[in-house]
Coordinates of C-alpha atoms in Angstrom, one line a residue:
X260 CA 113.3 22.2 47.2
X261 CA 110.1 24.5 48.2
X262 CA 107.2 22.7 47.6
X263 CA 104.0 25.0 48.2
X264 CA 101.6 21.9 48.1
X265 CA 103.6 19.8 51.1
X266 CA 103.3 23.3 52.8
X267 CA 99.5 22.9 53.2
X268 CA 99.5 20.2 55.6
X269 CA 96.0 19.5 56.9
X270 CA 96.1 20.7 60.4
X271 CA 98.1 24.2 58.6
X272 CA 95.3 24.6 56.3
X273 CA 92.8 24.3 59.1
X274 CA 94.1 27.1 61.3
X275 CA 94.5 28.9 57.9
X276 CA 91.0 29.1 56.7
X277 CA 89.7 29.8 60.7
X278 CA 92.3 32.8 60.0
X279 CA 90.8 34.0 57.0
X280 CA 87.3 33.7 58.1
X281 CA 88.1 35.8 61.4
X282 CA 89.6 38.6 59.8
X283 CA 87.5 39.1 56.7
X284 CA 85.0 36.2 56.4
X285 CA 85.7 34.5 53.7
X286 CA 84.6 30.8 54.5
X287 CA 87.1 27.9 52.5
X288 CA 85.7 24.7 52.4
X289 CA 87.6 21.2 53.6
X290 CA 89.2 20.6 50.2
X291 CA 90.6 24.0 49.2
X292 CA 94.1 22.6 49.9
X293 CA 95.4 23.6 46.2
X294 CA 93.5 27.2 46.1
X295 CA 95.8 28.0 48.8
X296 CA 98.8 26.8 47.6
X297 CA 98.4 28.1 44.6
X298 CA 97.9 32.1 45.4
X299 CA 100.0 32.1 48.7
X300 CA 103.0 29.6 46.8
X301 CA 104.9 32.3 46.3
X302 CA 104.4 33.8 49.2
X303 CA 105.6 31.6 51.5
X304 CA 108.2 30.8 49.7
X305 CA 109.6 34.4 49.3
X306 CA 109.3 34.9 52.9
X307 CA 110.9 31.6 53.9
X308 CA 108.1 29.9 55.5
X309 CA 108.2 25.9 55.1
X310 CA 104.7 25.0 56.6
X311 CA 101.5 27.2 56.8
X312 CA 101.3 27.2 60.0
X313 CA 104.6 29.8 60.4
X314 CA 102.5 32.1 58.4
X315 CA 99.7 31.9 60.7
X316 CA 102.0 32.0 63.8
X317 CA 103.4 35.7 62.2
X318 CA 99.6 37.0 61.3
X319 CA 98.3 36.1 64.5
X320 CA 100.6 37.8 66.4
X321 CA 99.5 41.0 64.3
X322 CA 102.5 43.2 63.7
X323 CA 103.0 42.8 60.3
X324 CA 100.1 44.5 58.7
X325 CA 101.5 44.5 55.1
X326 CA 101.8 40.9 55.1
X327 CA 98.0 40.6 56.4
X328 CA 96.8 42.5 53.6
X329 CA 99.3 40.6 50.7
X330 CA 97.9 37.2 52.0
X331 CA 93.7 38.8 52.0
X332 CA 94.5 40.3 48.6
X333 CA 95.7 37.0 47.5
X334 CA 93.0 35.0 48.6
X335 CA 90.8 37.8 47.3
X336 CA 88.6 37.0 43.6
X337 CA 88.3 39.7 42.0
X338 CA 86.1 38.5 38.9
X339 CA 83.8 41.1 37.1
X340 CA 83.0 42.5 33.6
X341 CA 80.9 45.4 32.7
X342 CA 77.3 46.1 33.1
X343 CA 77.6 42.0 34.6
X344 CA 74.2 40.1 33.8
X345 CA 72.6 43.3 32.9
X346 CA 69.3 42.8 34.9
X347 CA 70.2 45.2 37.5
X348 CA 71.6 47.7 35.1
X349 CA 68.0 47.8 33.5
X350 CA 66.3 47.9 36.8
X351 CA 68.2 50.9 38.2
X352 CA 67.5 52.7 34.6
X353 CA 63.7 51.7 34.0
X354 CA 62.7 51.4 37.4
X355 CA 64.9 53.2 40.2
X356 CA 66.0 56.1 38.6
X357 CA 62.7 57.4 37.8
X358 CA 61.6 56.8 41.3
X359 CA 64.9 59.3 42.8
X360 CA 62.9 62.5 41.1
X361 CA 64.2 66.1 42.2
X362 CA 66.1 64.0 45.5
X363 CA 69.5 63.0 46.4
X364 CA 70.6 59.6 44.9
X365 CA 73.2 57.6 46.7
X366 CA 74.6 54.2 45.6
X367 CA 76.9 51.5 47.1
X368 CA 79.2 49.1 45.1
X369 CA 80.3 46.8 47.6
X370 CA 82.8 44.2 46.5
X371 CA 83.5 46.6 43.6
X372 CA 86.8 45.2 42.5
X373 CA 88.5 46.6 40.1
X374 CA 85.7 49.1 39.6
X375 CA 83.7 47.9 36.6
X376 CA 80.6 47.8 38.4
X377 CA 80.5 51.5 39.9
X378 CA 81.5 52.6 36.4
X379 CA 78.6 50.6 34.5
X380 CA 76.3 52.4 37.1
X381 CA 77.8 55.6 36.4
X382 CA 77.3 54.7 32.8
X383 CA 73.7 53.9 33.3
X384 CA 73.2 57.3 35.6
X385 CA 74.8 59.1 32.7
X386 CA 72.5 57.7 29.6
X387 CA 68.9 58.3 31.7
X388 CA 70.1 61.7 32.5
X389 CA 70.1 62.2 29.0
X390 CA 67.1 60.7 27.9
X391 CA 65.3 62.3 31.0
X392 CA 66.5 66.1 31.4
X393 CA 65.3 67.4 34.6
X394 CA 64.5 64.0 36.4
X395 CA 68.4 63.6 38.4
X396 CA 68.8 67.5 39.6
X397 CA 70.1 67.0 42.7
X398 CA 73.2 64.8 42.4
X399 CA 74.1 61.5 42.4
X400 CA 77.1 60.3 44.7
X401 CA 78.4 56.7 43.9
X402 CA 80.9 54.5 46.9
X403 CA 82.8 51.7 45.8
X404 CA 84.2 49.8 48.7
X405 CA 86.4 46.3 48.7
X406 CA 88.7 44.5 51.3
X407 CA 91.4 44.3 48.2
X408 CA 93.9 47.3 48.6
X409 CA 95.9 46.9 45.4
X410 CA 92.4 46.2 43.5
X411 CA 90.9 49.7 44.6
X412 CA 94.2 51.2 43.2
X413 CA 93.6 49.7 40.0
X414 CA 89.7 51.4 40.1
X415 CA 90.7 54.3 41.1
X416 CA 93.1 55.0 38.2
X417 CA 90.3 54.5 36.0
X418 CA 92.1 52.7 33.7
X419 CA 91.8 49.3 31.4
X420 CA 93.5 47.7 28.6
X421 CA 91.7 46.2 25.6
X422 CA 91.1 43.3 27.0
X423 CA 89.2 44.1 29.8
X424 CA 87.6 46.9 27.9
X425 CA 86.3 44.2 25.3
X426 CA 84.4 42.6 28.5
X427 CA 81.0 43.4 28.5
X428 CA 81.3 46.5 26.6
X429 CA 80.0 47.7 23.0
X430 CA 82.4 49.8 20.7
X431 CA 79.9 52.6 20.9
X432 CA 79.9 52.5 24.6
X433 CA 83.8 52.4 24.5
X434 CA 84.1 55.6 22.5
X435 CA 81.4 57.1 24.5
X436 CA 82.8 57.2 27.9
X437 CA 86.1 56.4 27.8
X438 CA 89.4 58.7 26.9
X439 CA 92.3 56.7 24.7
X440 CA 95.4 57.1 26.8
X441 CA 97.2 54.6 24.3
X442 CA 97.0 52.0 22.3
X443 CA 96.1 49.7 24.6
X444 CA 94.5 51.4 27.4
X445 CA 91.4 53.4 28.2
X446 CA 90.2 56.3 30.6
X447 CA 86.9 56.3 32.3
X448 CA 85.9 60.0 31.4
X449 CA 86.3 62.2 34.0
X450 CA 82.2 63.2 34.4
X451 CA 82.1 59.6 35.4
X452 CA 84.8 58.6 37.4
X453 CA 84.0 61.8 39.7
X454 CA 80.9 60.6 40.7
X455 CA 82.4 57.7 42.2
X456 CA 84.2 57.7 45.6
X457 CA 86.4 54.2 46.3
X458 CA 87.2 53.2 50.1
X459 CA 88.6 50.0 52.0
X460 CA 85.8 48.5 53.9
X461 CA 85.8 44.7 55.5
X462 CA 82.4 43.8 55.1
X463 CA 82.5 42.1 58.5
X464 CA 83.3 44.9 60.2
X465 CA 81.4 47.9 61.3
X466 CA 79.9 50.1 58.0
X467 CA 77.4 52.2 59.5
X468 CA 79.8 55.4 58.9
X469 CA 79.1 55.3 55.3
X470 CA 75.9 56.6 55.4
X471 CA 72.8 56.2 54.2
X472 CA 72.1 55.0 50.6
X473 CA 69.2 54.6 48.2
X474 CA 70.8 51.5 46.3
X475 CA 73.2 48.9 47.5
X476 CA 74.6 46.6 44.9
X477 CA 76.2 43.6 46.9
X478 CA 76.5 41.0 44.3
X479 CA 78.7 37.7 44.4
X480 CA 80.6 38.3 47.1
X481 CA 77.8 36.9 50.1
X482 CA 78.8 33.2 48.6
X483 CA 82.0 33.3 50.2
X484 CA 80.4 33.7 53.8
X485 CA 79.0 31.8 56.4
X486 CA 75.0 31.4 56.4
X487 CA 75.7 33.4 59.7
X488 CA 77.8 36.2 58.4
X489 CA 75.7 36.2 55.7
X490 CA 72.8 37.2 57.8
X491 CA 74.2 40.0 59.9
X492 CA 75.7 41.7 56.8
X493 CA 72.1 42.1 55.4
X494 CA 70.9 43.4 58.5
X495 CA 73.6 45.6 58.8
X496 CA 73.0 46.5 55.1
X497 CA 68.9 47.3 55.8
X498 CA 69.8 49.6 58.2
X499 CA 72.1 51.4 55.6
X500 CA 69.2 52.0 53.3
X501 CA 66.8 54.2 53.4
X502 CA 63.2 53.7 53.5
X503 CA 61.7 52.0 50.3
X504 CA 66.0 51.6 49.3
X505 CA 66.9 48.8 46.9
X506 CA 69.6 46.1 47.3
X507 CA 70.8 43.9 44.1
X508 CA 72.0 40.1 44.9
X509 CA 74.3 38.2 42.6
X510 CA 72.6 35.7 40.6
X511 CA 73.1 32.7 42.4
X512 CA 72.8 34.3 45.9
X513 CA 69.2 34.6 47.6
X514 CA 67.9 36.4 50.3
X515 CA 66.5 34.2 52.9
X516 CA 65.0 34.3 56.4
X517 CA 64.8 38.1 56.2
X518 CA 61.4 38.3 55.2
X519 CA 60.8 40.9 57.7
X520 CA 63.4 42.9 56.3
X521 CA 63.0 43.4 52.5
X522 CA 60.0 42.6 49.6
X523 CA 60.9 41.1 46.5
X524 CA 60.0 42.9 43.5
X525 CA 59.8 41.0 40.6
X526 CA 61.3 43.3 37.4
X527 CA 60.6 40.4 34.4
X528 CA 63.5 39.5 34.2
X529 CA 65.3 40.2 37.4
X530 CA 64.6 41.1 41.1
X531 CA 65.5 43.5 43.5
X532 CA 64.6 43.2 47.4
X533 CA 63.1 47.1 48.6
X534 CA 63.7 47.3 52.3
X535 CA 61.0 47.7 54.3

């Protein structure tokens, strides 16, 4: 019988997790044995593979991309809510917004998942416009970017149930900017969702093509990297902002050893590092 725990051998697991970490840098610690076995279990099993190790042996040899991306998309969290922890919603209203006067905005949701974060920003673009006519005049562009493919198809449909609706979002929000489609799921309104653009993008690999932004939100994704990785996607991610450009952190993530790179602005409560 299939066991997807005696699959994981040690030395399997091992050449696993130096797999993942080369082709999209997520780091698993020494005792994440069961994590694997449970998202890949049915995996391996489906496509006959006793030990870990024969699924590394066919990734490795690189011809069967739809695998590759089943097996990232597993290993893949894709946890998020709406308007999550809220500080750096109320930044980007009170603070960023009304810097961006009669000029371009441009915003990056990297890690977006299954777009709740792009949308709350959307959201937030939406309500200062109305309570400042005049100040956003000359568009605002949003790009939402994750390593998940069959995530971005989710957010790009626009489209929740009740459930996730219910997370993080007030009733008069809800009826605000969402459509009913039924009675269970809900429509981002179209003035929102068409300010936001969703692409693939490894974070590890080269992002330069995207452009240049104002705002990067990269938030609770940088824990599941090495230090090192860490490091050169912030660099990578200063030279993608424009001068005096903001980028958001998770909560528990920090900035560190970049000094030369960004400020810290203190928002009481919140922060948000401005690249110098």
């Amino acid at each position: 019988m299939f066991s997807s725990t005696n699959a994981i051998t040690p030395a399997g697991y091992d050449r696993f997790r130096k797999y993942l970490q080369k082709v999209c840098g997520i780091s698993l610690s020494e005792n994440k044995q069961y994590l694997v076995a449970s998202r890949l279990g049915k995996l391996l099993e489906r496509e006959g593979f006793n030990r870990i190790e024969a699924l590394v042996d066919t990734l490795e040899v690189g011809r069967n991309k739809a695998l590759k991306e089943e097996v990232i998309n597993a290993m893949t969290t894709n946890e998020t809510l709406w308007f999550r922890d809220s500080h750096p919603f109320n930044i980007l209203r009170e603070k960023i917004l009304p810097e961006m006067k009669d000029r371009p905005l441009k915003i990056w949701s990297a890690a977006s998942s299954t777009g709740q974060e792009p949308y709350s920003i959307s959201m937030v673009i939406e309500e200062f416009k109305a309570s400042k006519p005049g100040v956003l005049r000359a568009g605002e562009r949003i790009v939402a970017t994750d390593i998940c493919t069959n995530i971005l198809q989710h957010a790009k449909q626009a489209e929740y149930d009740s459930l996730a609706i219910a997370r993080g979002l007030g009733a008069d929000m809800q009826r605000k900017y969402f459509d009913k489609v039924n009675d269970s799921t809900w429509r981002v309104k179209r003035n929102l969702s068409t300010r936001v653009e969703f692409k693939f993008l490894n974070l590890i690999e080269p992002f330069s093509t995207l452009g240049k932004f104002d705002v990067i939100f990269c938030r609770n994704v940088l824990i599941y990297f090495t230090a090192e990785t860490k490091l050169d996607i912030l660099r990578r991610m200063h030279s993608c902002l424009n001068p005096g450009g903001y980028l958001f952190l998770g909560g528990s993530e920090a900035l560190s050893g970049l000094s030369s790179h960004f400020d810290i602005v203190q928002c009481h409560p919140g922060i948000v590092y401005k690249a110098k």
